[in-house]
mmCIF file of C-alpha atoms and ligand atoms in Angstrom:
data_model
loop_
_atom_site.group_PDB
_atom_site.id
_atom_site.type_symbol
_atom_site.label_atom_id
_atom_site.label_comp_id
_atom_site.label_asym_id
_atom_site.label_seq_id
_atom_site.Cartn_x
_atom_site.Cartn_y
_atom_site.Cartn_z
ATOM 1 C CA MET H 7 153.159 74.815 55.682
ATOM 2 C CA SER H 8 150.959 74.786 58.411
ATOM 3 C CA LYS H 9 151.071 78.186 60.655
ATOM 4 C CA THR H 10 149.328 76.271 63.658
ATOM 5 C CA VAL H 11 151.449 77.133 66.926
ATOM 6 C CA ALA H 12 151.522 74.314 69.631
ATOM 7 C CA LEU H 13 149.526 76.251 72.306
ATOM 8 C CA ASP H 14 149.945 75.669 76.108
ATOM 9 C CA ILE H 15 147.019 74.222 77.851
ATOM 10 C CA GLY H 16 145.930 75.961 81.087
ATOM 11 C CA LEU H 17 143.525 76.150 83.831
ATOM 12 C CA VAL H 18 141.403 79.250 84.527
ATOM 13 C CA VAL H 19 141.669 79.708 88.499
ATOM 14 C CA ALA H 20 140.268 83.340 88.838
ATOM 15 C CA GLY H 21 139.079 85.940 86.948
ATOM 16 C CA HIS H 22 138.514 89.745 87.529
ATOM 17 C CA GLY H 23 136.984 91.932 84.360
ATOM 18 C CA ARG H 24 138.981 90.811 81.476
ATOM 19 C CA HIS H 25 141.925 89.420 83.493
ATOM 20 C CA TYR H 26 142.556 85.972 84.312
ATOM 21 C CA ILE H 27 145.037 83.752 86.420
ATOM 22 C CA VAL H 28 146.105 80.238 84.387
ATOM 23 C CA GLU H 29 147.392 77.819 86.050
ATOM 24 C CA THR H 30 149.929 75.604 83.951
ATOM 25 C CA PRO H 31 150.172 71.664 84.372
ATOM 26 C CA GLU H 32 153.095 72.395 86.321
ATOM 27 C CA GLY H 33 151.419 74.287 88.913
ATOM 28 C CA GLU H 34 152.722 77.746 87.906
ATOM 29 C CA ARG H 35 150.044 80.728 87.726
ATOM 30 C CA LEU H 36 150.209 83.793 85.342
ATOM 31 C CA ILE H 37 148.299 86.529 84.353
ATOM 32 C CA CYS H 38 146.119 86.146 80.835
ATOM 33 C CA HIS H 39 144.194 88.385 78.722
ATOM 34 C CA PRO H 40 141.724 86.702 76.329
ATOM 35 C CA ARG H 41 142.144 87.371 72.535
ATOM 36 C CA GLY H 42 138.939 88.896 71.330
ATOM 37 C CA LYS H 43 135.372 87.996 72.711
ATOM 38 C CA ARG H 44 135.658 84.537 71.638
ATOM 39 C CA SER H 45 137.979 83.332 74.143
ATOM 40 C CA ASP H 46 135.599 85.005 76.938
ATOM 41 C CA CYS H 47 136.311 82.590 79.940
ATOM 42 C CA VAL H 48 135.251 81.346 83.229
ATOM 43 C CA VAL H 49 136.865 79.948 86.198
ATOM 44 C CA GLY H 50 137.012 76.009 85.736
ATOM 45 C CA ASP H 51 137.760 76.524 81.853
ATOM 46 C CA ARG H 52 140.736 74.746 80.037
ATOM 47 C CA VAL H 53 142.305 77.207 77.668
ATOM 48 C CA ARG H 54 145.032 77.110 75.064
ATOM 49 C CA TRP H 55 147.306 80.266 75.867
ATOM 50 C CA GLN H 56 150.327 81.901 74.545
ATOM 51 C CA ALA H 57 153.205 83.642 76.164
ATOM 52 C CA SER H 58 153.409 87.455 75.616
ATOM 53 C CA GLY H 59 156.162 88.781 77.814
ATOM 54 C CA ASP H 60 155.539 88.125 81.329
ATOM 55 C CA GLU H 61 151.886 87.570 80.838
ATOM 56 C CA GLY H 62 149.756 85.133 78.595
ATOM 57 C CA VAL H 63 147.008 85.565 75.607
ATOM 58 C CA ILE H 64 144.136 82.991 75.839
ATOM 59 C CA GLU H 65 143.525 81.732 72.467
ATOM 60 C CA HIS H 66 140.515 79.673 72.872
ATOM 61 C CA VAL H 67 138.633 77.969 75.454
ATOM 62 C CA GLU H 68 138.610 73.862 75.114
ATOM 63 C CA PRO H 69 134.989 72.238 75.031
ATOM 64 C CA ARG H 70 133.221 72.470 78.188
ATOM 65 C CA ARG H 71 131.595 69.409 80.157
ATOM 66 C CA ASN H 72 128.946 71.867 81.756
ATOM 67 C CA LEU H 73 128.498 75.473 82.547
ATOM 68 C CA LEU H 74 126.979 77.168 85.422
ATOM 69 C CA PHE H 75 124.928 80.330 84.662
ATOM 70 C CA ARG H 76 123.390 83.240 86.675
ATOM 71 C CA GLN H 77 121.619 85.992 85.177
ATOM 72 C CA ASP H 78 122.414 89.477 87.148
ATOM 73 C CA GLU H 79 119.826 92.475 86.176
ATOM 74 C CA TRP H 80 119.766 91.984 82.313
ATOM 75 C CA LYS H 81 123.023 90.312 81.843
ATOM 76 C CA ILE H 82 123.461 86.603 81.598
ATOM 77 C CA LYS H 83 126.658 85.646 83.681
ATOM 78 C CA SER H 84 128.399 82.596 83.684
ATOM 79 C CA PHE H 85 129.771 81.425 87.118
ATOM 80 C CA ALA H 86 132.130 78.422 86.651
ATOM 81 C CA ALA H 87 132.520 75.361 84.256
ATOM 82 C CA ASN H 88 133.619 71.719 84.368
ATOM 83 C CA LEU H 89 131.998 70.937 87.896
ATOM 84 C CA ASP H 90 131.361 67.549 89.386
ATOM 85 C CA GLN H 91 128.988 69.099 92.067
ATOM 86 C CA MET H 92 127.896 71.997 94.105
ATOM 87 C CA LEU H 93 127.438 73.099 97.498
ATOM 88 C CA LEU H 94 124.544 75.465 98.070
ATOM 89 C CA LEU H 95 125.522 77.293 101.210
ATOM 90 C CA VAL H 96 123.031 78.627 103.484
ATOM 91 C CA ALA H 97 122.775 79.304 107.236
ATOM 92 C CA ALA H 98 120.709 79.914 110.042
ATOM 93 C CA GLU H 99 121.706 83.596 110.250
ATOM 94 C CA PRO H 100 120.992 85.663 108.193
ATOM 95 C CA VAL H 101 117.782 84.323 107.112
ATOM 96 C CA PHE H 102 118.051 83.084 103.186
ATOM 97 C CA SER H 103 115.729 83.736 100.646
ATOM 98 C CA GLU H 104 114.055 80.419 99.819
ATOM 99 C CA SER H 105 113.208 81.963 96.258
ATOM 100 C CA GLN H 106 117.106 82.614 95.777
ATOM 101 C CA LEU H 107 117.645 78.758 96.807
ATOM 102 C CA ALA H 108 115.264 77.470 94.654
ATOM 103 C CA ARG H 109 116.679 79.212 91.900
ATOM 104 C CA ALA H 110 120.321 77.955 92.490
ATOM 105 C CA LEU H 111 118.818 74.399 92.335
ATOM 106 C CA ILE H 112 116.950 74.991 88.968
ATOM 107 C CA ALA H 113 120.028 76.440 87.611
ATOM 108 C CA ALA H 114 121.956 73.137 88.868
ATOM 109 C CA GLU H 115 119.748 71.049 87.453
ATOM 110 C CA HIS H 116 119.594 72.959 83.800
ATOM 111 C CA ALA H 117 123.197 72.930 83.772
ATOM 112 C CA GLY H 118 123.193 69.066 84.945
ATOM 113 C CA ILE H 119 125.479 69.359 87.900
ATOM 114 C CA PRO H 120 124.667 67.555 91.074
ATOM 115 C CA ALA H 121 123.748 69.849 94.088
ATOM 116 C CA ARG H 122 123.422 69.305 97.688
ATOM 117 C CA ILE H 123 122.258 71.880 100.425
ATOM 118 C CA VAL H 124 124.826 72.477 103.486
ATOM 119 C CA LEU H 125 123.163 74.597 106.354
ATOM 120 C CA ASN H 126 125.613 76.284 108.012
ATOM 121 C CA LYS H 127 125.676 77.846 111.671
ATOM 122 C CA ILE H 128 123.637 75.365 113.523
ATOM 123 C CA ASP H 129 125.113 76.426 116.983
ATOM 124 C CA LEU H 130 122.673 79.523 116.565
ATOM 125 C CA PRO H 131 119.007 79.452 118.225
ATOM 126 C CA ALA H 132 117.814 80.252 114.479
ATOM 127 C CA SER H 133 118.776 76.970 113.120
ATOM 128 C CA GLY H 134 115.601 75.267 113.916
ATOM 129 C CA ALA H 135 113.557 77.742 111.791
ATOM 130 C CA ALA H 136 116.053 77.595 108.849
ATOM 131 C CA ARG H 137 115.488 73.636 109.296
ATOM 132 C CA GLU H 138 112.058 73.979 108.796
ATOM 133 C CA ARG H 139 112.176 75.933 105.897
ATOM 134 C CA LEU H 140 114.580 73.214 104.009
ATOM 135 C CA ALA H 141 112.102 70.567 104.873
ATOM 136 C CA PRO H 142 110.484 70.618 101.582
ATOM 137 C CA TYR H 143 113.670 70.204 99.907
ATOM 138 C CA ALA H 144 114.895 67.520 101.952
ATOM 139 C CA ALA H 145 111.288 65.866 100.922
ATOM 140 C CA MET H 146 112.162 66.170 97.393
ATOM 141 C CA GLY H 147 115.086 64.223 97.609
ATOM 142 C CA VAL H 148 117.983 67.140 97.625
ATOM 143 C CA ASP H 149 120.744 66.300 100.216
ATOM 144 C CA VAL H 150 120.538 68.652 103.514
ATOM 145 C CA LEU H 151 123.673 68.822 105.528
ATOM 146 C CA GLU H 152 123.922 70.328 108.812
ATOM 147 C CA VAL H 153 127.149 72.025 109.680
ATOM 148 C CA ALA H 154 128.860 74.595 112.013
ATOM 149 C CA LEU H 155 131.908 75.283 110.376
ATOM 150 C CA LYS H 156 133.230 77.572 112.925
ATOM 151 C CA VAL H 157 132.396 75.823 115.994
ATOM 152 C CA HIS H 158 132.647 72.049 115.170
ATOM 153 C CA GLN H 159 135.374 72.187 112.863
ATOM 154 C CA ASP H 160 136.740 68.654 113.090
ATOM 155 C CA GLU H 161 133.357 67.270 112.560
ATOM 156 C CA ALA H 162 132.847 69.235 109.581
ATOM 157 C CA ARG H 163 135.901 68.645 108.254
ATOM 158 C CA ALA H 164 135.853 64.827 108.418
ATOM 159 C CA TRP H 165 131.910 65.112 107.093
ATOM 160 C CA LEU H 166 133.148 66.899 103.874
ATOM 161 C CA ALA H 167 136.001 65.121 102.859
ATOM 162 C CA ASP H 168 134.513 62.053 101.594
ATOM 163 C CA LEU H 169 132.516 64.171 99.858
ATOM 164 C CA LEU H 170 134.865 66.342 97.984
ATOM 165 C CA HIS H 171 137.652 63.862 97.305
ATOM 166 C CA GLY H 172 138.535 63.741 94.091
ATOM 167 C CA ARG H 173 136.228 66.123 92.575
ATOM 168 C CA THR H 174 135.685 69.985 91.698
ATOM 169 C CA THR H 175 133.198 71.282 93.905
ATOM 170 C CA LEU H 176 131.569 74.600 93.524
ATOM 171 C CA VAL H 177 130.368 76.433 96.580
ATOM 172 C CA LEU H 178 127.748 79.346 96.370
ATOM 173 C CA GLY H 179 125.106 80.665 98.398
ATOM 174 C CA PRO H 180 124.190 83.934 99.544
ATOM 175 C CA SER H 181 126.552 86.468 101.407
ATOM 176 C CA GLY H 182 128.030 85.746 104.682
ATOM 177 C CA THR H 183 126.934 81.998 105.076
ATOM 178 C CA GLY H 184 130.456 80.751 105.527
ATOM 179 C CA LYS H 185 131.791 79.633 102.233
ATOM 180 C CA SER H 186 135.011 81.460 102.785
ATOM 181 C CA THR H 187 134.975 79.696 106.247
ATOM 182 C CA LEU H 188 134.673 76.295 104.638
ATOM 183 C CA ILE H 189 137.421 77.115 102.254
ATOM 184 C CA ASN H 190 139.360 78.109 104.991
ATOM 185 C CA LEU H 191 138.934 74.893 106.991
ATOM 186 C CA LEU H 192 139.642 72.653 104.404
ATOM 187 C CA VAL H 193 142.363 74.413 102.545
ATOM 188 C CA PRO H 194 145.041 75.084 104.802
ATOM 189 C CA ASP H 195 147.107 77.678 102.643
ATOM 190 C CA ALA H 196 143.991 79.206 101.483
ATOM 191 C CA ARG H 197 144.651 82.408 102.998
ATOM 192 C CA ALA H 198 147.972 82.726 101.271
ATOM 193 C CA GLN H 199 146.247 81.406 97.911
ATOM 194 C CA VAL H 200 143.501 84.116 98.303
ATOM 195 C CA GLY H 201 146.243 86.895 99.211
ATOM 196 C CA GLU H 202 148.264 86.026 95.998
ATOM 197 C CA LEU H 203 145.277 86.170 93.876
ATOM 198 C CA SER H 204 143.908 89.133 95.402
ATOM 199 C CA LEU H 205 147.413 91.124 95.212
ATOM 200 C CA ALA H 206 147.621 89.914 91.375
ATOM 201 C CA LEU H 207 143.806 90.957 90.645
ATOM 202 C CA GLY H 208 143.968 94.050 92.833
ATOM 203 C CA THR H 209 140.490 92.608 94.627
ATOM 204 C CA GLY H 210 139.569 93.002 98.339
ATOM 205 C CA ARG H 211 140.182 90.569 101.004
ATOM 206 C CA HIS H 212 137.224 89.591 103.441
ATOM 207 C CA THR H 213 134.156 89.654 101.232
ATOM 208 C CA THR H 214 134.558 87.530 98.334
ATOM 209 C CA THR H 215 134.251 89.461 95.114
ATOM 210 C CA THR H 216 135.394 87.097 92.485
ATOM 211 C CA THR H 217 135.294 83.447 91.994
ATOM 212 C CA GLN H 218 138.645 81.200 93.090
ATOM 213 C CA TRP H 219 139.747 77.890 92.305
ATOM 214 C CA TYR H 220 141.590 76.241 95.401
ATOM 215 C CA TRP H 221 143.126 73.168 95.418
ATOM 216 C CA LEU H 222 142.883 70.847 98.508
ATOM 217 C CA ASP H 223 145.957 68.647 97.923
ATOM 218 C CA ARG H 224 149.469 68.458 96.616
ATOM 219 C CA GLU H 225 148.407 66.223 94.206
ATOM 220 C CA ARG H 226 145.982 68.924 92.898
ATOM 221 C CA SER H 227 143.232 66.131 92.182
ATOM 222 C CA THR H 228 140.371 67.835 94.607
ATOM 223 C CA ALA H 229 139.160 71.349 94.218
ATOM 224 C CA LEU H 230 137.065 73.686 95.803
ATOM 225 C CA ILE H 231 135.645 77.079 93.983
ATOM 226 C CA ASP H 232 134.831 79.935 96.228
ATOM 227 C CA SER H 233 132.227 82.383 95.003
ATOM 228 C CA PRO H 234 130.984 86.104 95.733
ATOM 229 C CA GLY H 235 127.620 85.935 97.587
ATOM 230 C CA PHE H 236 124.916 86.260 95.269
ATOM 231 C CA GLN H 237 121.880 88.572 96.134
ATOM 232 C CA GLU H 238 119.673 87.673 92.972
ATOM 233 C CA PHE H 239 119.936 84.577 90.975
ATOM 234 C CA GLY H 240 118.131 85.421 87.852
ATOM 235 C CA LEU H 241 117.162 82.525 85.412
ATOM 236 C CA ARG H 242 116.824 84.418 81.972
ATOM 237 C CA GLN H 243 118.794 81.553 80.439
ATOM 238 C CA ILE H 244 115.834 79.138 80.877
ATOM 239 C CA GLY H 245 112.992 78.536 78.592
ATOM 240 C CA VAL H 246 109.696 79.015 80.756
ATOM 241 C CA GLN H 247 108.230 75.906 79.353
ATOM 242 C CA HIS H 248 111.252 73.811 80.790
ATOM 243 C CA LEU H 249 110.983 75.017 84.309
ATOM 244 C CA PRO H 250 108.518 72.433 85.318
ATOM 245 C CA ALA H 251 110.955 69.704 84.335
ATOM 246 C CA LEU H 252 113.776 71.450 86.148
ATOM 247 C CA MET H 253 111.944 71.280 89.565
ATOM 248 C CA THR H 254 112.113 67.709 91.070
ATOM 249 C CA ASP H 255 108.754 67.925 92.996
ATOM 250 C CA PHE H 256 106.992 69.760 89.972
ATOM 251 C CA ARG H 257 108.437 66.989 87.664
ATOM 252 C CA ALA H 258 106.950 64.137 89.455
ATOM 253 C CA HIS H 259 103.398 65.435 89.189
ATOM 254 C CA ALA H 260 103.191 66.953 86.122
ATOM 255 C CA SER H 261 102.638 63.926 83.804
ATOM 256 C CA GLN H 262 99.155 63.615 85.648
ATOM 257 C CA CYS H 263 98.093 67.025 84.024
ATOM 258 C CA ARG H 264 95.362 66.759 81.528
ATOM 259 C CA PHE H 265 96.692 69.058 79.348
ATOM 260 C CA TYR H 266 100.521 68.009 77.800
ATOM 261 C CA ASN H 267 101.516 72.004 77.758
ATOM 262 C CA CYS H 268 100.011 72.437 81.150
ATOM 263 C CA THR H 269 101.101 75.597 82.762
ATOM 264 C CA HIS H 270 100.073 74.545 86.303
ATOM 265 C CA LEU H 271 98.824 77.702 86.732
ATOM 266 C CA HIS H 272 94.709 77.721 85.946
ATOM 267 C CA GLU H 273 94.218 74.614 83.861
ATOM 268 C CA PRO H 274 91.599 72.009 85.392
ATOM 269 C CA ASP H 275 93.104 68.482 86.306
ATOM 270 C CA CYS H 276 96.503 69.784 86.627
ATOM 271 C CA GLY H 277 98.537 67.365 88.393
ATOM 272 C CA VAL H 278 100.741 69.763 90.044
ATOM 273 C CA ARG H 279 98.106 71.634 91.602
ATOM 274 C CA ALA H 280 96.350 68.755 93.064
ATOM 275 C CA ALA H 281 99.752 67.268 94.473
ATOM 276 C CA LEU H 282 99.933 71.093 96.356
ATOM 277 C CA ASP H 283 96.101 70.645 97.394
ATOM 278 C CA ARG H 284 97.637 67.159 99.083
ATOM 279 C CA GLY H 285 100.762 68.782 100.398
ATOM 280 C CA GLU H 286 103.205 67.107 98.576
ATOM 281 C CA ILE H 287 103.910 70.088 96.858
ATOM 282 C CA SER H 288 104.638 73.205 99.317
ATOM 283 C CA ALA H 289 102.928 76.251 98.817
ATOM 284 C CA SER H 290 106.538 78.183 98.991
ATOM 285 C CA ARG H 291 107.431 76.219 96.136
ATOM 286 C CA TYR H 292 104.167 76.780 94.419
ATOM 287 C CA ARG H 293 104.520 80.439 95.050
ATOM 288 C CA ILE H 294 108.007 80.279 93.967
ATOM 289 C CA TYR H 295 107.284 78.880 90.613
ATOM 290 C CA GLY H 296 104.689 81.187 90.077
ATOM 291 C CA GLU H 297 107.011 84.139 90.367
ATOM 292 C CA ILE H 298 109.758 82.629 88.031
ATOM 293 C CA VAL H 299 107.012 81.953 85.561
ATOM 294 C CA ALA H 300 105.907 85.663 85.659
ATOM 295 C CA GLU H 301 109.523 86.661 85.349
ATOM 296 C CA LEU H 302 110.289 84.105 82.523
ATOM 297 C CA ALA H 303 107.086 84.600 80.263
ATOM 298 C CA PRO H 304 107.665 86.361 76.888
ATOM 299 C CA ARG H 305 105.973 89.764 77.132
HETATM 300 N N1 GTP Q 423 128.020 81.475 114.825
HETATM 301 C C1 GTP Q 423 128.534 80.843 113.357
HETATM 302 N N2 GTP Q 423 129.196 81.739 112.688
HETATM 303 C C2 GTP Q 423 129.974 81.144 111.643
HETATM 304 C C3 GTP Q 423 129.906 79.960 111.481
HETATM 305 N N3 GTP Q 423 130.623 79.523 110.304
HETATM 306 C C4 GTP Q 423 131.263 81.030 109.662
HETATM 307 N N4 GTP Q 423 130.330 81.839 110.682
HETATM 308 C C5 GTP Q 423 130.650 83.387 110.341
HETATM 309 O O1 GTP Q 423 129.709 84.038 109.415
HETATM 310 C C6 GTP Q 423 130.703 85.018 108.770
HETATM 311 C C7 GTP Q 423 130.609 84.980 107.138
HETATM 312 O O2 GTP Q 423 131.732 83.889 107.088
HETATM 313 P P1 GTP Q 423 132.456 83.831 105.483
HETATM 314 O O3 GTP Q 423 133.005 82.661 105.482
HETATM 315 O O4 GTP Q 423 133.047 85.146 105.300
HETATM 316 O O5 GTP Q 423 130.924 83.773 104.649
HETATM 317 P P2 GTP Q 423 131.017 84.105 103.055
HETATM 318 O O6 GTP Q 423 129.745 83.191 102.624
HETATM 319 O O7 GTP Q 423 132.324 83.685 102.491
HETATM 320 O O8 GTP Q 423 130.544 85.590 102.523
HETATM 321 P P3 GTP Q 423 130.755 86.494 101.451
HETATM 322 O O9 GTP Q 423 132.254 86.038 100.951
HETATM 323 O O10 GTP Q 423 130.421 87.848 101.432
HETATM 324 O O11 GTP Q 423 129.982 85.714 100.374
HETATM 325 C C8 GTP Q 423 131.688 85.167 109.447
HETATM 326 O O12 GTP Q 423 131.785 86.320 110.346
HETATM 327 C C9 GTP Q 423 131.928 83.552 109.995
HETATM 328 O O13 GTP Q 423 133.000 83.606 111.242
HETATM 329 C C10 GTP Q 423 129.413 78.785 112.191
HETATM 330 O O14 GTP Q 423 129.336 77.593 112.104
HETATM 331 N N5 GTP Q 423 128.672 79.481 113.117
HETATM 332 MG MG1 MG Q 424 133.679 84.677 101.180
HETATM 333 ZN ZN1 ZN Q 425 99.600 70.961 85.509
#
């Protein structure tokens, strides 16, 4: 006789420490705890769970289509799984770190998740400077959308609706760029959904402290994931030799290097540094590359 129990399937919609909120296919939400380390999960995971009183126990995580990592100090932290795309939100103010932006794009590329940059708060005078700093990204083929989520709401809503429709989209970026503003603009009952989750998980209300899943529609086909603002976006999960291939502008020129294992730092006849000299790779991107190499290189 098989002792296998048919386990229910669920979607992880929020997590805080070792507590998770799992949504059933019927749309009910309950608190779940993982059984052991092997069932560590992230928002967006499909899990098999079993009822235990009013709560649930996560028995295992279904195979993932993709998984976005972000390393925090010395720990590798995963963010979210099974994503269709990412919106990297930056703003005219506060001034964003180009290094953190570049890193987030590299992480997305590594995870195989299409990413777009959204520049918010273009109503502010500092938006000109922000636009200039994003020019290398637009030049290398990253889509850069410009919005004022608080000021031109209808325009932003119309603009984003098509992009998001039927997909699961992770919204990430530094703190204070407007990620929650974007969620509130598109999810009519977001405040209610947040309130409920915050209550269940015992977290705060204003600055986002946990990654949270929102449905945009009753049919539950379009989803947005809000995430806490990041300060540091570490990339320790990436081998240093793979870095140039994950930077679109570098990848385009690395095939011109004399040495197949060129590090693009000091070798002669380097295609990347030639492109840098011609202005086809920006000085800031090259500097950021050097920083990340120094960080990832084995000591
Ligand atoms: N001027 C201006 N301010 C905006 C715009 N959109 C959002 N803001 C303001 O920016 C501030 C931060 O917005 P949030 O949506 O809380 O930012 P967040 O990215 O969720 O921040 P964290 O949760 O801390 O990561 C709020 O005071 C918003 O009102 C905009 O288009 N223009
Ligand atoms: Mg927020
Ligand atoms: Zn080279």
